[in-house]
mmCIF file of C-alpha atoms in Angstrom:
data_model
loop_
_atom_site.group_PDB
_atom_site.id
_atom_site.type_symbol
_atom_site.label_atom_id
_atom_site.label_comp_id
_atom_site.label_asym_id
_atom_site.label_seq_id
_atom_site.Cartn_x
_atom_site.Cartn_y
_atom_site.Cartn_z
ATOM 1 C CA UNK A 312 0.000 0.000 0.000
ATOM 2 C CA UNK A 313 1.218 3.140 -1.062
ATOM 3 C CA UNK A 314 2.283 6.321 1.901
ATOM 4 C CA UNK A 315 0.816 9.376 1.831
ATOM 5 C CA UNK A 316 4.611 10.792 0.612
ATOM 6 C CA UNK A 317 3.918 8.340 -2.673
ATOM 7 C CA UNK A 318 0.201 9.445 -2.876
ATOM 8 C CA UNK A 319 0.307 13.264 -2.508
ATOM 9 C CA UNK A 320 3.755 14.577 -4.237
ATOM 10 C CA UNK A 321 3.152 17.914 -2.818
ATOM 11 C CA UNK A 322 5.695 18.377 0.539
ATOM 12 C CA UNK A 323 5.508 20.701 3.358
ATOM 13 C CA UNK A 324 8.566 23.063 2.002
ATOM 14 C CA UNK A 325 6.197 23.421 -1.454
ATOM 15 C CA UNK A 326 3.423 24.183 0.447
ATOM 16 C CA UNK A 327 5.401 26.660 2.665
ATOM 17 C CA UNK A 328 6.626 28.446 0.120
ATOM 18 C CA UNK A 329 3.346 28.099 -1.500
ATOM 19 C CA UNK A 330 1.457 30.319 0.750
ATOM 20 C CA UNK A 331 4.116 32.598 0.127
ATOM 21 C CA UNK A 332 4.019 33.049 -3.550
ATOM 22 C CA UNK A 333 -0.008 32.627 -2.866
ATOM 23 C CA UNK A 334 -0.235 36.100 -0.686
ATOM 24 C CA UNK A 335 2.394 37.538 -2.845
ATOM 25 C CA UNK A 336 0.394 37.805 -5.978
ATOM 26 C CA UNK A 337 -3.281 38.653 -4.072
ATOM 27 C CA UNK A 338 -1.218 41.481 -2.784
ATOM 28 C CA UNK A 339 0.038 42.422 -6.480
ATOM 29 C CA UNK A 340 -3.669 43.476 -6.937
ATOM 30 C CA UNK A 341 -3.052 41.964 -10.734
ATOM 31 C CA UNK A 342 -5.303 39.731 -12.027
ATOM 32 C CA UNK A 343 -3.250 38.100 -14.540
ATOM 33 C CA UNK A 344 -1.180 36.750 -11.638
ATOM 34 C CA UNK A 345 -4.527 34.501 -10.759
ATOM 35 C CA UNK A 346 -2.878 31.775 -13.473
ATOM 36 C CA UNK A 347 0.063 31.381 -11.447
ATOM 37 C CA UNK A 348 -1.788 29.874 -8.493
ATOM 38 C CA UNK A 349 -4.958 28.841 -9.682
ATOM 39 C CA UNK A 350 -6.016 25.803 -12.048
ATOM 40 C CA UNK A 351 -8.011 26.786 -15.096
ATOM 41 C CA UNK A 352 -11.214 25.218 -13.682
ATOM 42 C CA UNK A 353 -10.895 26.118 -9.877
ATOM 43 C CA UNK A 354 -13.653 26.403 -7.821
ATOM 44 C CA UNK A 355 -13.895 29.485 -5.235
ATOM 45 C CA UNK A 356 -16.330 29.710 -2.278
ATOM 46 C CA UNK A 357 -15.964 33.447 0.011
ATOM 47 C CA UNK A 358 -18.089 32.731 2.647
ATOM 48 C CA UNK A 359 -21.888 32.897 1.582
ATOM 49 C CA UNK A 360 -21.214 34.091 -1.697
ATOM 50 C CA UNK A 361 -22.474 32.265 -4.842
ATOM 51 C CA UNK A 362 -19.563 29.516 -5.298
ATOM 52 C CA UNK A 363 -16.916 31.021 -8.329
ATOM 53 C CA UNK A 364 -16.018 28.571 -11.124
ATOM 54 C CA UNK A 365 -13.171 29.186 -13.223
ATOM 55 C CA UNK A 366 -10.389 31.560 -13.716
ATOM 56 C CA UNK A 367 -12.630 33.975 -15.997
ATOM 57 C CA UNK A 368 -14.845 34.083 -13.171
ATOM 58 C CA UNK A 369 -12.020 34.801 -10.792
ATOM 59 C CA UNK A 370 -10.813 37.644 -12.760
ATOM 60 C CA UNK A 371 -14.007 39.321 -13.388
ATOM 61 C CA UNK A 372 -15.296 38.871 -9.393
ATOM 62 C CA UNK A 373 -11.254 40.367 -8.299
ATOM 63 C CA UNK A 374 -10.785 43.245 -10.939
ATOM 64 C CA UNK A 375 -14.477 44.875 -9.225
ATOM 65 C CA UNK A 376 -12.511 44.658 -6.046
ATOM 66 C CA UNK A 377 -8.680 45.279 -6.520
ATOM 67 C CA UNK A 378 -9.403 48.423 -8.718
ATOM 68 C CA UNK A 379 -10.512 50.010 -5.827
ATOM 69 C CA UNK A 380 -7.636 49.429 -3.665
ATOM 70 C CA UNK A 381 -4.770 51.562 -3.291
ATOM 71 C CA UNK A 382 -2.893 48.478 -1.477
ATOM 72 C CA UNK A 383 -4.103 44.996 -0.125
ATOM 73 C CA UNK A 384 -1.537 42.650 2.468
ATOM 74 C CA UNK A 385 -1.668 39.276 3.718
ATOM 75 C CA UNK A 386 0.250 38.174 6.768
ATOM 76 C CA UNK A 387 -0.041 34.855 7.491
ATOM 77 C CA UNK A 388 -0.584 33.777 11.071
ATOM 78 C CA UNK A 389 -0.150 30.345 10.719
ATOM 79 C CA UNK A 390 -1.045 27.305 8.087
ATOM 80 C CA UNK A 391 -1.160 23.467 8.689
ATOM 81 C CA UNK A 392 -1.132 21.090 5.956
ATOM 82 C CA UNK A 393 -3.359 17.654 5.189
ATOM 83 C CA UNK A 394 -2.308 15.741 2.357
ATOM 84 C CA UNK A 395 -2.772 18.187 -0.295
ATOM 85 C CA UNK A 396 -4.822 20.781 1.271
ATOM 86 C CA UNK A 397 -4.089 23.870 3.186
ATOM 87 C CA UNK A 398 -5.454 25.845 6.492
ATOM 88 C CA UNK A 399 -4.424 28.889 7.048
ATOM 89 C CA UNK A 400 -5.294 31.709 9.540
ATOM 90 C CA UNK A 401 -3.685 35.527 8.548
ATOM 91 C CA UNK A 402 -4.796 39.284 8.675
ATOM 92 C CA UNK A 403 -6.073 40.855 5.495
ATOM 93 C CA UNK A 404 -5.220 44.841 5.300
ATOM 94 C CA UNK A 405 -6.467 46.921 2.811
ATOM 95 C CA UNK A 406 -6.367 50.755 1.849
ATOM 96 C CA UNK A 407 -9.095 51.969 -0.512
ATOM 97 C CA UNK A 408 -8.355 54.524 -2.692
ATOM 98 C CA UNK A 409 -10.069 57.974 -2.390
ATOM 99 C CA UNK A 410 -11.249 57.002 0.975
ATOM 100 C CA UNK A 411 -11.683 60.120 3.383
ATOM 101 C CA UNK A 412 -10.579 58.954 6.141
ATOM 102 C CA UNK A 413 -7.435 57.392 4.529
ATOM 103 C CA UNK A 414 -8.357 54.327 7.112
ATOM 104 C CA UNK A 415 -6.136 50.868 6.734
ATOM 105 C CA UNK A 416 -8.437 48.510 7.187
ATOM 106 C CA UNK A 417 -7.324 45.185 8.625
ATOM 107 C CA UNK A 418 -9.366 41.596 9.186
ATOM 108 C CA UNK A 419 -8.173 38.312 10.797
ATOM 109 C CA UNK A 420 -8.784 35.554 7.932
ATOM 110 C CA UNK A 421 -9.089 31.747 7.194
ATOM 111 C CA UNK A 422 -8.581 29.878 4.132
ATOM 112 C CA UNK A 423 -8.669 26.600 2.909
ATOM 113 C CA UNK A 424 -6.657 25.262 -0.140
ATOM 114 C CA UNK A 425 -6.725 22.079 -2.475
ATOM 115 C CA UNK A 426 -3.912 22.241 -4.230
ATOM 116 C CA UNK A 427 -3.533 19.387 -7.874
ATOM 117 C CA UNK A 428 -0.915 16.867 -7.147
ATOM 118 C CA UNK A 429 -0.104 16.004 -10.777
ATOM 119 C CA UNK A 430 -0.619 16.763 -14.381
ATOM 120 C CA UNK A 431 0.653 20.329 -15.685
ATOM 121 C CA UNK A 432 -1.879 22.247 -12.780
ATOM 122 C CA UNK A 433 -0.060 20.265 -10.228
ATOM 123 C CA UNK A 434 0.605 22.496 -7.036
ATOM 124 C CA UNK A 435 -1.809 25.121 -8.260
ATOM 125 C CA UNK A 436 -5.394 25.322 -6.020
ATOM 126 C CA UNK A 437 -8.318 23.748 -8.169
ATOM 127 C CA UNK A 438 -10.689 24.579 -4.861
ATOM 128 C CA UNK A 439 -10.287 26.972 -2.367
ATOM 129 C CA UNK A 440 -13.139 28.635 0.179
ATOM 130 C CA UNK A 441 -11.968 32.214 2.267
ATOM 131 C CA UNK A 442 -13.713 33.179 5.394
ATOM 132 C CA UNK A 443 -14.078 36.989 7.150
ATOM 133 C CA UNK A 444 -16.058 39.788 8.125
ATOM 134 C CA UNK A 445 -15.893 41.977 4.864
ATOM 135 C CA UNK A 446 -18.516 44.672 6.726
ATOM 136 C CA UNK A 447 -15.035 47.035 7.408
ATOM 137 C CA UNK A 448 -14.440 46.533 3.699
ATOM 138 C CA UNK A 449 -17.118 47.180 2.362
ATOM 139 C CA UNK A 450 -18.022 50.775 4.606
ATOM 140 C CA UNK A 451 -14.510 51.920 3.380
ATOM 141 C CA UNK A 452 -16.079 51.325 0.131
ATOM 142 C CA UNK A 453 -18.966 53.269 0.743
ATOM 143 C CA UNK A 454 -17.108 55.841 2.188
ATOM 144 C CA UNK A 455 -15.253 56.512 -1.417
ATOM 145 C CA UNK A 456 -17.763 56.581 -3.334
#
């Protein structure tokens, strides 16, 4: 019978560094980094949201958000790995632009990531679900408009 190690190709310095390179382009605000950590055909829940298929979909649901920002930073609290999936807790902080109060707005986080183990997608999140409170988001929003 085949080990986990033999089964799931993925280790814990990949995943590591993963989460890394993960945060790294979410904070680049650019879309066109989504292909460089998510499979063609993921599937993306944020909280109650209607679930997001697809990296189309991705870009389309990020670009209404990331325009907006003047900056956006993930720092990663901690992460524990399962096979090939990912937990991890951080703190989201965002600055929207033209908001009045110039406020940085900042969120603990969780996130959970399924990451391909082989094929050309492999180490790249085909499912993923986020979970916050996007209420101080969203009234910095308001406030810029």
């Amino acid at each position: 019978m085949a080990g986990k190690s033999e089964s799931t190709p993925i280790d814990r310095h990949h995943k590591s560094s993963y989460t890394v390179k993960f945060q790294a382009a979410n904070d680049s605000l650019d879309t066109s980094r989504l292909a460089d950590i998510y499979a063609k055909d993921a599937t993306v829940q944020f909280g109650n949201m209607p679930l997001i298929h697809g990296l189309d979909e991705l870009r389309n649901f990020f670009s209404g958000t990331w325009t907006k920002l003047e900056m956006m930073h993930h720092e990663i609290e901690s992460f524990d790995m399962v096979d090939n999936k990912i937990y991890q807790s951080c703190h989201i902080t965002w600055q929207v632009k033209n908001d009045p109060e110039n406020e940085k707005v900042t969120v603990p986080a969780f996130a959970f990531l399924h990451l391909v183990t082989s094929g050309e997608e492999k180490g790249l999140v085909d499912r993923a679900a986020y979970y916050m409170d996007g209420a101080p988001l969203i009234a910095a929003f308001q406030r810029s408009s």
